[in-house]
Every structure is written in structure tokens, then in C-alpha cells.
Amino acid sequence: MCGFLVRLRGLSMGRRPVHPAGRMRHCAAGVRRTEAMSDEKSYYHIPVMLNEIMAAFQPKPGECALDLTLGAGGHAAELLGRTAPGGALWGMDTDAEALAFAGEQLREYGARFSAIHGNFRDLGMIADRLNLPGMDMIFMDLGFSSRQLANPERGFSFRVDGPLDMRLNHAAGAPAAECVRLAHESDL
């Protein structure tokens, strides 16, 4: 894991803190189900370095957090648990399948959790569009998940045959097979 975490006190994104209750949930609809996702109960997620991250953040009840790489939602669930009551978390991911999975895992937190389909590189634009409040914590867990690597349809695996895709967001960019097909041999 390559991670990035920021512990802030009242970081303002230029807005007053607003609780996500009553706010439209920004979660991708119509997510394509794959065999790797079909048995979601069998997928077990262990968030990387969870104790170390919680020790660094020291989340408190009522605080707001932004998880820029939501993934399966393990870190988000812990942050939501520790910021109860009244705390809120916005979770962003470019991978619509991961976002849908995490949304199901975090459903118990209700309006305290909001899912955002997007890429952290667009945080400024997304924060403006959604009118995100000030944050106490911002978290990123950079890398791939075993869930993404294990799914042959994603095209990341060296062990399982599948299409050469290698995109976290199937709606963005060309699949890797297209890039390889169009590239000049010297570029490869």
C-alpha cells in the first residue's frame, strides 16, 4: 500500500460544514455485475494498516472525513464508527464496481455516508459541484485491491486469462488492448 493521509482541524473547502443527511447520494447506477462480484458475501476485506491509520488520525465523534480511494470501504467503516454520533464521511472512487460494493457495505451508516463516483485528481471540481463541507481528515490508499486483480474481466491479472483492459473506470479512456494495438513498436 502506498498511502496518503492528512489530519486537519477544520480544513475549509470554502464552505460551511454541512451534514450529508438529506443530500442526494452520488453513487453509480447500473453497475455491471461480474462473476467476481456475484458472491459478495464470500469476499472478505481487510483494510491495510488500519490500526496505524486510526492512531495517526485519532478520529473523534462529530468529525468529517473524505476517503478519496474508497475501495471496499474498510477504512471508511472504521472512520464512520469512530466519528459517531454525528460524524460524516464522503467516499470517492473512480471504480464504479468498488463504489457499489462499498455502498452496500456502508449502508448501515445511512445519511452519514455519501458515495461519490469520481477521480481524486478532480477533487477541486467535485468539491465545488457537490458543495463539500470542511473536512477534519482526508485519506488515500493508493494501489489496486486484490478484488480488482482477481477479476479476469478487469484485465489486471497475470494469472487468469481475460481481456486486456486495465482500466479502473470502464467509462474512461481506451482499454489497454486498444493502446497496444495502436502504438508503434518503438513506443512499446
XYZ file of N, CA, C and O in Angstrom:
752
model
N 0.840 -1.174 0.000
C 0.000 0.000 0.000
C 0.880 1.232 0.000
O 1.850 1.330 0.721
N 0.524 2.132 -0.828
C 1.125 3.448 -0.796
C 0.015 4.367 -0.332
O -1.013 4.467 -0.979
N 0.168 4.965 0.787
C -0.936 5.742 1.340
C -0.595 7.195 1.552
O 0.562 7.592 1.567
N -1.636 7.937 1.725
C -1.515 9.361 1.979
C -2.628 9.718 2.937
O -3.782 9.390 2.705
N -2.278 10.323 4.047
C -3.325 10.751 4.953
C -2.990 12.115 5.496
O -1.837 12.481 5.660
N -4.025 12.872 5.700
C -3.861 14.225 6.202
C -4.797 14.386 7.388
O -5.973 14.079 7.302
N -4.265 14.832 8.505
C -5.085 15.114 9.685
C -5.208 16.608 9.776
O -4.216 17.316 9.908
N -6.402 17.080 9.642
C -6.644 18.511 9.601
C -7.609 18.894 10.702
O -8.427 18.102 11.129
N -7.556 20.076 11.099
C -8.558 20.619 12.019
C -9.307 21.689 11.254
O -8.769 22.760 10.973
N -10.519 21.337 10.831
C -11.381 22.311 10.180
C -10.882 22.812 8.846
O -11.016 23.982 8.547
N -10.283 21.907 8.016
C -9.903 22.330 6.676
C -11.146 22.842 5.973
O -12.151 22.168 5.901
N -11.078 24.026 5.483
C -12.235 24.582 4.799
C -12.024 24.484 3.308
O -10.978 24.832 2.797
N -13.014 23.965 2.632
C -13.002 23.987 1.176
C -13.818 25.183 0.713
O -14.420 25.170 -0.339
N -13.901 26.207 1.571
C -14.605 27.418 1.218
C -16.086 27.380 1.551
O -16.840 28.203 1.090
N -16.500 26.415 2.364
C -17.905 26.253 2.681
C -18.095 25.960 4.155
O -17.210 25.474 4.818
N -19.315 26.237 4.615
C -19.657 25.858 5.980
C -19.833 24.347 6.045
O -20.324 23.755 5.087
N -19.470 23.676 7.158
C -19.725 22.239 7.262
C -21.219 21.937 7.100
O -22.058 22.606 7.679
N -21.494 20.956 6.266
C -22.863 20.533 6.013
C -22.909 19.028 6.156
O -22.070 18.324 5.612
N -23.857 18.520 6.921
C -24.013 17.077 7.080
C -24.666 16.517 5.829
O -25.519 17.166 5.238
N -24.285 15.310 5.400
C -24.843 14.785 4.156
C -26.297 14.339 4.261
O -26.884 13.951 3.263
N -26.909 14.383 5.426
C -28.307 13.957 5.548
C -29.181 14.774 4.607
O -29.063 15.977 4.517
N -30.030 14.087 3.917
C -30.926 14.753 3.001
C -30.293 15.083 1.659
O -30.958 15.523 0.742
N -29.023 14.877 1.509
C -28.294 15.168 0.271
C -28.422 13.953 -0.666
O -28.455 12.832 -0.231
N -28.492 14.206 -1.943
C -28.578 13.116 -2.898
C -27.305 12.294 -2.833
O -26.202 12.838 -2.794
N -27.440 10.985 -2.808
C -26.265 10.112 -2.820
C -25.705 10.053 -4.221
O -26.433 9.901 -5.181
N -24.407 10.198 -4.319
C -23.749 10.217 -5.622
C -23.068 8.882 -5.834
O -21.879 8.735 -5.619
N -23.855 7.886 -6.198
C -23.342 6.543 -6.404
C -23.711 6.116 -7.822
O -24.794 6.423 -8.300
N -22.789 5.429 -8.459
C -23.039 5.000 -9.830
C -24.214 4.034 -9.882
O -24.336 3.155 -9.049
N -25.070 4.230 -10.848
C -26.214 3.339 -11.027
C -25.934 2.390 -12.174
O -25.124 2.666 -13.052
N -26.623 1.278 -12.174
C -26.498 0.328 -13.274
C -25.132 -0.301 -13.363
O -24.621 -0.538 -14.449
N -24.517 -0.601 -12.249
C -23.185 -1.187 -12.263
C -23.253 -2.601 -12.814
O -24.105 -3.388 -12.426
N -22.344 -2.918 -13.726
C -22.290 -4.235 -14.327
C -21.783 -5.236 -13.298
O -20.743 -5.058 -12.700
N -22.538 -6.287 -13.092
C -22.148 -7.330 -12.159
C -21.210 -8.295 -12.869
O -21.400 -8.627 -14.024
N -20.207 -8.768 -12.158
C -19.287 -9.756 -12.718
C -19.311 -10.979 -11.827
O -19.813 -10.947 -10.708
N -18.749 -12.067 -12.326
C -18.724 -13.283 -11.508
C -17.960 -13.045 -10.215
O -18.316 -13.557 -9.184
N -16.908 -12.238 -10.283
C -16.128 -11.963 -9.074
C -16.961 -11.231 -8.032
O -16.691 -11.325 -6.846
N -17.989 -10.485 -8.491
C -18.834 -9.753 -7.559
C -20.089 -10.518 -7.182
O -20.783 -10.145 -6.261
N -20.410 -11.598 -7.906
C -21.697 -12.243 -7.723
C -21.864 -12.836 -6.328
O -22.966 -12.885 -5.807
N -20.788 -13.287 -5.723
C -20.881 -13.851 -4.384
C -20.216 -12.897 -3.405
O -19.158 -13.177 -2.858
N -20.853 -11.749 -3.182
C -20.237 -10.711 -2.368
C -20.024 -11.129 -0.927
O -19.142 -10.634 -0.256
N -20.833 -12.037 -0.420
C -20.678 -12.477 0.963
C -19.348 -13.205 1.158
O -18.803 -13.233 2.240
N -18.828 -13.834 0.068
C -17.585 -14.589 0.201
C -16.353 -13.688 0.125
O -15.254 -14.136 0.402
N -16.523 -12.440 -0.278
C -15.398 -11.525 -0.362
C -15.143 -10.931 1.013
O -16.010 -10.325 1.616
N -13.930 -11.127 1.505
C -13.575 -10.622 2.814
C -12.488 -9.574 2.630
O -11.483 -9.825 1.967
N -12.698 -8.427 3.216
C -11.775 -7.311 3.036
C -11.098 -6.977 4.357
O -11.759 -6.786 5.370
N -9.779 -6.894 4.332
C -9.009 -6.462 5.498
C -8.326 -5.152 5.113
O -7.437 -5.149 4.260
N -8.759 -4.031 5.694
C -8.128 -2.755 5.360
C -6.652 -2.747 5.794
O -6.320 -3.169 6.901
N -5.794 -2.276 4.918
C -4.352 -2.264 5.170
C -4.001 -1.215 6.220
O -4.486 -0.083 6.171
N -3.160 -1.585 7.184
C -2.625 -0.684 8.209
C -3.712 0.092 8.957
O -3.536 1.258 9.295
N -4.827 -0.568 9.221
C -5.966 0.105 9.839
C -5.614 0.713 11.200
O -5.930 1.874 11.461
N -4.957 -0.042 12.058
C -4.621 0.468 13.399
C -3.682 1.668 13.329
O -3.853 2.645 14.065
N -2.700 1.602 12.437
C -1.750 2.703 12.295
C -2.443 3.965 11.776
O -2.147 5.079 12.231
N -3.346 3.781 10.848
C -4.058 4.927 10.277
C -4.964 5.567 11.325
O -5.003 6.790 11.473
N -5.668 4.734 12.099
C -6.545 5.278 13.140
C -5.725 5.966 14.231
O -6.140 6.996 14.771
N -4.547 5.435 14.533
C -3.678 6.077 15.525
C -3.200 7.440 15.026
O -3.101 8.398 15.802
N -2.928 7.540 13.724
C -2.484 8.821 13.165
C -3.635 9.829 13.111
O -3.442 11.005 13.424
N -4.808 9.385 12.731
C -5.962 10.280 12.630
C -6.581 10.638 13.978
O -7.038 11.744 14.174
N -6.673 9.666 14.854
C -7.362 9.837 16.140
C -8.743 10.469 15.924
O -9.039 11.546 16.459
N -9.608 9.789 15.123
C -10.923 10.358 14.822
C -11.787 10.519 16.065
O -11.734 9.704 16.981
N -12.565 11.585 16.080
C -13.413 11.910 17.224
C -14.866 12.041 16.782
O -15.148 12.362 15.630
N -15.809 11.802 17.706
C -17.226 11.937 17.360
C -17.524 13.305 16.753
O -17.005 14.333 17.189
N -18.329 13.275 15.693
C -18.761 14.505 15.051
C -17.861 15.014 13.952
O -18.195 15.996 13.286
N -16.714 14.383 13.726
C -15.786 14.876 12.707
C -16.192 14.401 11.312
O -16.877 13.399 11.146
N -15.716 15.141 10.303
C -15.987 14.828 8.898
C -14.717 14.317 8.239
O -13.624 14.833 8.483
N -14.881 13.292 7.389
C -13.743 12.699 6.697
C -14.049 12.548 5.216
O -15.204 12.422 4.809
N -12.978 12.547 4.434
C -13.067 12.339 2.991
C -12.102 11.220 2.638
O -10.897 11.338 2.863
N -12.635 10.103 2.125
C -11.821 8.979 1.667
C -11.787 9.070 0.150
O -12.798 8.830 -0.514
N -10.646 9.429 -0.405
C -10.534 9.672 -1.840
C -10.360 8.404 -2.658
O -10.401 8.452 -3.891
N -10.109 7.277 -1.998
C -9.969 5.983 -2.671
C -10.762 4.963 -1.861
O -10.197 4.105 -1.191
N -12.064 5.032 -1.935
C -12.957 4.262 -1.068
C -12.748 2.762 -1.138
O -12.782 2.084 -0.107
N -12.537 2.222 -2.317
C -12.320 0.780 -2.454
C -13.467 -0.021 -1.864
O -14.635 0.253 -2.134
N -13.154 -0.997 -1.026
C -14.177 -1.850 -0.413
C -14.797 -1.215 0.829
O -15.708 -1.780 1.416
N -14.287 -0.070 1.262
C -14.908 0.664 2.363
C -14.443 0.300 3.753
O -15.049 0.725 4.728
N -13.370 -0.448 3.884
C -12.898 -0.866 5.209
C -12.430 0.285 6.084
O -12.810 0.376 7.254
N -11.607 1.160 5.544
C -11.146 2.318 6.315
C -12.318 3.250 6.609
O -12.441 3.805 7.699
N -13.201 3.403 5.617
C -14.366 4.270 5.781
C -15.271 3.772 6.907
O -15.759 4.565 7.715
N -15.491 2.459 6.978
C -16.345 1.898 8.034
C -15.765 2.192 9.408
O -16.493 2.564 10.336
N -14.468 2.049 9.533
C -13.824 2.322 10.828
C -13.931 3.806 11.178
O -14.215 4.162 12.323
N -13.702 4.668 10.204
C -13.821 6.109 10.455
C -15.258 6.481 10.824
O -15.476 7.275 11.741
N -16.223 5.909 10.141
C -17.625 6.190 10.452
C -17.978 5.710 11.856
O -18.689 6.392 12.597
N -17.472 4.550 12.232
C -17.723 4.042 13.575
C -17.136 4.939 14.650
O -17.777 5.202 15.675
N -15.949 5.427 14.407
C -15.262 6.250 15.416
C -15.736 7.698 15.454
O -15.475 8.401 16.420
N -16.403 8.159 14.394
C -16.887 9.549 14.388
C -18.366 9.647 14.777
O -18.937 10.733 14.757
N -18.948 8.511 15.143
C -20.348 8.517 15.606
C -20.413 9.091 17.008
O -19.465 8.966 17.776
N -21.461 9.705 17.391
C -22.579 10.107 16.540
C -22.259 11.425 15.850
O -21.441 12.208 16.309
N -22.907 11.651 14.780
C -22.834 12.957 14.135
C -21.738 13.144 13.117
O -21.759 14.122 12.386
N -20.760 12.253 13.075
C -19.710 12.395 12.081
C -20.198 11.976 10.712
O -21.218 11.302 10.575
N -19.478 12.379 9.687
C -19.866 12.051 8.316
C -18.633 11.712 7.499
O -17.526 12.155 7.816
N -18.844 10.906 6.461
C -17.752 10.536 5.567
C -18.255 10.572 4.136
O -19.331 10.078 3.832
N -17.453 11.180 3.287
C -17.684 11.158 1.850
C -16.624 10.232 1.281
O -15.434 10.414 1.534
N -17.054 9.243 0.517
C -16.135 8.273 -0.074
C -16.158 8.374 -1.584
O -17.212 8.307 -2.201
N -14.986 8.546 -2.171
C -14.862 8.697 -3.622
C -14.078 7.527 -4.192
O -13.122 7.052 -3.582
N -14.490 7.079 -5.372
C -13.709 6.081 -6.094
C -14.012 6.222 -7.573
O -15.133 6.558 -7.958
N -12.998 5.972 -8.391
C -13.174 6.004 -9.839
C -13.746 4.695 -10.348
O -14.292 4.629 -11.440
N -13.628 3.633 -9.553
C -14.091 2.293 -9.915
C -15.549 2.136 -9.485
O -15.857 2.013 -8.299
N -16.455 2.123 -10.464
C -17.888 2.042 -10.162
C -18.247 0.745 -9.446
O -19.131 0.733 -8.587
N -17.575 -0.346 -9.781
C -17.855 -1.625 -9.112
C -17.454 -1.569 -7.642
O -18.189 -2.040 -6.774
N -16.298 -1.000 -7.358
C -15.852 -0.865 -5.964
C -16.797 0.065 -5.206
O -17.139 -0.198 -4.052
N -17.222 1.130 -5.848
C -18.119 2.091 -5.208
C -19.454 1.440 -4.857
O -19.986 1.656 -3.760
N -19.987 0.637 -5.764
C -21.250 -0.057 -5.491
C -21.079 -1.052 -4.345
O -21.938 -1.157 -3.457
N -19.973 -1.792 -4.344
C -19.710 -2.761 -3.277
C -19.590 -2.042 -1.931
O -20.219 -2.433 -0.946
N -18.806 -0.986 -1.889
C -18.634 -0.237 -0.637
C -19.952 0.381 -0.180
O -20.245 0.404 1.019
N -20.744 0.855 -1.121
C -22.044 1.423 -0.772
C -22.918 0.422 -0.042
O -23.604 0.767 0.928
N -22.883 -0.827 -0.497
C -23.640 -1.884 0.187
C -23.064 -2.142 1.580
O -23.806 -2.323 2.541
N -21.741 -2.173 1.680
C -21.087 -2.446 2.956
C -21.342 -1.338 3.977
O -21.388 -1.591 5.176
N -21.503 -0.120 3.501
C -21.641 1.042 4.384
C -23.087 1.516 4.523
O -23.343 2.544 5.137
N -24.016 0.758 3.984
C -25.431 1.144 4.028
C -25.922 1.386 5.450
O -26.742 2.257 5.696
N -25.410 0.642 6.411
C -25.865 0.777 7.803
C -25.609 2.166 8.384
O -26.233 2.551 9.363
N -24.708 2.927 7.788
C -24.391 4.259 8.309
C -25.346 5.333 7.785
O -25.252 6.492 8.191
N -26.238 4.942 6.883
C -27.286 5.835 6.405
C -26.754 7.137 5.833
O -25.792 7.165 5.071
N -27.369 8.230 6.245
C -27.051 9.553 5.713
C -25.689 10.065 6.144
O -25.225 11.085 5.625
N -25.021 9.367 7.065
C -23.676 9.786 7.478
C -22.639 9.465 6.409
O -21.514 9.938 6.457
N -23.008 8.628 5.430
C -22.094 8.244 4.354
C -22.652 8.698 3.011
O -23.828 8.506 2.722
N -21.804 9.316 2.201
C -22.155 9.678 0.830
C -21.084 9.153 -0.105
O -19.889 9.353 0.136
N -21.511 8.469 -1.161
C -20.601 7.918 -2.164
C -20.508 8.867 -3.350
O -21.517 9.435 -3.784
N -19.303 9.026 -3.868
C -19.050 9.917 -4.995
C -18.276 9.144 -6.059
O -17.178 8.654 -5.794
N -18.842 9.042 -7.257
C -18.121 8.402 -8.355
C -17.259 9.463 -9.018
O -17.775 10.409 -9.615
N -15.954 9.327 -8.862
C -15.046 10.303 -9.443
C -13.606 9.950 -9.141
O -13.319 9.011 -8.402
N -12.707 10.719 -9.704
C -11.280 10.516 -9.528
C -10.732 11.626 -8.630
O -11.082 12.798 -8.820
N -9.862 11.254 -7.715
C -9.339 12.257 -6.772
C -8.591 13.379 -7.469
O -8.460 14.463 -6.928
N -8.134 13.145 -8.691
C -7.447 14.236 -9.404
C -8.406 15.386 -9.707
O -7.982 16.505 -9.967
N -9.714 15.091 -9.693
C -10.740 16.102 -9.953
C -11.378 16.617 -8.674
O -12.483 17.162 -8.709
N -10.707 16.477 -7.546
C -11.289 16.832 -6.258
C -11.794 18.271 -6.213
O -12.885 18.521 -5.717
N -11.035 19.216 -6.722
C -11.464 20.614 -6.675
C -12.792 20.827 -7.375
O -13.711 21.438 -6.826
N -12.915 20.285 -8.574
C -14.144 20.424 -9.346
C -15.309 19.699 -8.653
O -16.420 20.231 -8.561
N -15.048 18.497 -8.143
C -16.089 17.712 -7.474
C -16.522 18.396 -6.183
O -17.712 18.470 -5.876
N -15.571 18.912 -5.426
C -15.900 19.607 -4.173
C -16.779 20.814 -4.450
O -17.738 21.074 -3.706
N -16.488 21.533 -5.516
C -17.317 22.687 -5.886
C -18.715 22.256 -6.308
O -19.708 22.819 -5.873
N -18.785 21.238 -7.164
C -20.075 20.773 -7.685
C -20.986 20.256 -6.574
O -22.179 20.507 -6.565
N -20.395 19.534 -5.599
C -21.188 18.939 -4.526
C -21.277 19.827 -3.294
O -21.925 19.458 -2.317
N -20.565 20.950 -3.321
C -20.544 21.849 -2.169
C -20.096 21.110 -0.907
O -20.763 21.165 0.133
N -18.972 20.395 -1.027
C -18.460 19.630 0.115
C -18.082 20.558 1.261
O -17.559 21.646 1.040
N -18.325 20.104 2.483
C -18.001 20.934 3.653
C -16.518 20.871 4.000
O -15.753 20.153 3.363
N -16.135 21.580 5.048
C -14.794 21.457 5.583
C -14.575 20.049 6.097
O -15.511 19.388 6.547
N -13.345 19.550 6.022
C -13.015 18.181 6.434
C -12.001 18.203 7.568
O -11.138 19.064 7.623
N -12.131 17.223 8.446
C -11.151 17.032 9.505
C -10.061 16.058 9.081
O -8.947 16.112 9.586
N -10.407 15.130 8.182
C -9.472 14.093 7.740
C -9.657 13.832 6.258
O -10.776 13.796 5.772
N -8.531 13.613 5.568
C -8.563 13.201 4.163
C -7.644 11.989 4.043
O -6.514 12.006 4.533
N -8.148 10.958 3.388
C -7.423 9.692 3.307
C -7.344 9.200 1.870
O -8.308 9.306 1.123
N -6.174 8.626 1.503
C -5.983 7.969 0.209
C -5.198 6.690 0.435
O -4.195 6.696 1.140
N -5.652 5.605 -0.157
C -4.943 4.333 -0.140
C -4.667 3.996 -1.599
O -5.540 3.482 -2.297
N -3.476 4.326 -2.065
C -3.164 4.208 -3.486
C -2.728 2.798 -3.849
O -1.933 2.189 -3.149
N -3.251 2.299 -4.931
C -2.890 0.967 -5.404
C -4.123 0.216 -5.860
O -5.211 0.762 -5.959
N -3.946 -1.065 -6.134
C -5.025 -1.928 -6.572
C -5.456 -2.821 -5.421
O -4.672 -3.139 -4.540
N -6.694 -3.258 -5.478
C -7.173 -4.201 -4.474
C -7.079 -5.617 -5.031
O -7.070 -5.825 -6.249
N -7.021 -6.586 -4.144
C -6.991 -7.980 -4.587
C -8.265 -8.308 -5.348
O -8.268 -9.137 -6.255
N -9.347 -7.648 -5.013
C -10.619 -7.845 -5.711
C -10.497 -7.421 -7.178
O -10.990 -8.094 -8.075
N -9.829 -6.313 -7.447
C -9.635 -5.862 -8.817
C -8.692 -6.797 -9.566
O -8.923 -7.123 -10.726
N -7.639 -7.222 -8.905
C -6.654 -8.097 -9.544
C -7.210 -9.484 -9.824
O -6.838 -10.117 -10.803
N -8.104 -9.978 -8.971
C -8.631 -11.335 -9.103
C -9.708 -11.460 -10.173
O -9.973 -12.563 -10.648
N -10.322 -10.380 -10.561
C -11.412 -10.428 -11.527
C -10.839 -10.431 -12.942
O -10.313 -9.416 -13.403
N -10.958 -11.542 -13.676
C -10.361 -11.607 -15.013
C -10.937 -10.586 -15.994
O -10.248 -10.172 -16.927
N -12.169 -10.144 -15.789
C -12.777 -9.166 -16.691
C -12.117 -7.791 -16.590
O -12.273 -6.966 -17.487
N -11.407 -7.531 -15.499
C -10.768 -6.235 -15.314
C -9.470 -6.120 -16.105
O -8.991 -5.028 -16.373
N -8.844 -7.257 -16.441
C -7.645 -7.239 -17.267
C -6.370 -6.867 -16.543
O -5.403 -6.444 -17.168
N -6.327 -7.032 -15.220
C -5.111 -6.731 -14.458
C -4.298 -7.978 -14.138
O -3.136 -7.888 -13.775
N -4.902 -9.145 -14.221
C -4.277 -10.374 -13.735
C -3.249 -10.933 -14.709
O -3.447 -10.925 -15.923
N -2.154 -11.440 -14.158
C -1.166 -12.177 -14.939
C -1.441 -13.669 -14.856
O -0.879 -14.453 -15.585
N -2.290 -14.070 -13.902
C -2.557 -15.484 -13.653
C -3.793 -16.009 -14.364
O -3.914 -17.197 -14.583
N -4.742 -15.154 -14.688
C -6.013 -15.578 -15.250
C -6.214 -14.890 -16.589
O -5.983 -13.684 -16.723
N -6.643 -15.668 -17.588
C -6.912 -15.081 -18.897
C -8.135 -14.184 -18.837
O -9.110 -14.486 -18.155
N -8.057 -13.100 -19.560
C -9.169 -12.163 -19.650
C -8.814 -11.091 -20.657
O -7.703 -11.053 -21.190
N -9.745 -10.200 -20.943
C -9.451 -9.121 -21.885
C -8.371 -8.193 -21.327
O -8.265 -8.013 -20.121
N -7.566 -7.647 -22.206
C -6.527 -6.706 -21.793
C -7.174 -5.331 -21.680
O -7.235 -4.564 -22.632
N -7.714 -5.034 -20.500
C -8.448 -3.791 -20.289
C -7.633 -2.839 -19.418
O -7.219 -1.784 -19.846
N -7.426 -3.194 -18.162
C -6.581 -2.471 -17.208
C -7.061 -1.065 -16.882
O -6.273 -0.186 -16.585
N -8.378 -0.840 -16.910
C -8.927 0.460 -16.515
C -9.691 0.302 -15.213
O -10.438 -0.653 -15.038
N -9.522 1.243 -14.303
C -10.326 1.245 -13.081
C -11.723 1.772 -13.378
O -12.692 1.390 -12.740
N -11.830 2.659 -14.345
C -13.109 3.232 -14.737
C -13.348 2.845 -16.195
O -12.710 3.375 -17.093
N -14.274 1.905 -16.421
C -14.529 1.416 -17.776
C -15.092 2.489 -18.708
O -15.089 2.316 -19.919
N -15.568 3.583 -18.154
C -16.129 4.654 -18.974
C -15.062 5.656 -19.414
O -15.351 6.550 -20.206
N -13.856 5.515 -18.906
C -12.806 6.495 -19.195
C -11.667 5.859 -19.989
O -11.149 4.808 -19.628
N -11.289 6.493 -21.054
C -10.130 6.051 -21.820
C -10.364 4.760 -22.578
O -11.432 4.154 -22.531
N -9.339 4.354 -23.280
C -9.390 3.130 -24.077
C -8.826 1.959 -23.287
O -7.941 2.142 -22.457
N -9.306 0.754 -23.574
C -8.711 -0.429 -22.933
C -7.244 -0.565 -23.341
O -6.833 -0.102 -24.408
N -6.471 -1.229 -22.514
C -5.041 -1.404 -22.789
C -4.819 -2.099 -24.125
O -3.852 -1.792 -24.836
N -5.690 -3.038 -24.507
C -5.540 -3.735 -25.785
C -5.561 -2.755 -26.950
O -4.794 -2.895 -27.909
N -6.421 -1.750 -26.868
C -6.506 -0.731 -27.927
C -5.237 0.125 -27.954
O -4.722 0.451 -29.019
N -4.726 0.459 -26.791
C -3.497 1.266 -26.714
C -2.323 0.500 -27.310
O -1.515 1.070 -28.061
N -2.227 -0.788 -27.019
C -1.144 -1.606 -27.542
C -1.298 -1.761 -29.059
O -0.322 -1.669 -29.815
N -2.514 -1.972 -29.523
C -2.782 -2.166 -30.948
C -2.394 -0.915 -31.754
O -1.856 -1.028 -32.854
N -2.646 0.255 -31.224
C -2.402 1.495 -31.957
C -0.970 2.031 -31.792
O -0.538 2.891 -32.556
N -0.255 1.541 -30.802
C 1.089 2.057 -30.520
C 2.093 1.551 -31.545
O 1.994 0.417 -32.037
N 3.072 2.372 -31.855
C 4.189 1.962 -32.711
C 5.087 1.039 -31.904
O 5.241 1.207 -30.691
N 5.683 0.086 -32.561
C 6.526 -0.898 -31.882
C 7.619 -0.230 -31.043
O 7.907 -0.663 -29.925
N 8.213 0.848 -31.516
C 9.277 1.521 -30.758
C 8.740 2.161 -29.486
O 9.481 2.360 -28.530
N 7.433 2.515 -29.470
C 6.821 3.091 -28.271
C 6.554 2.034 -27.202
O 6.428 2.360 -26.029
N 6.433 0.802 -27.633
C 6.177 -0.275 -26.678
C 7.453 -0.733 -26.028
O 7.522 -1.183 -24.956
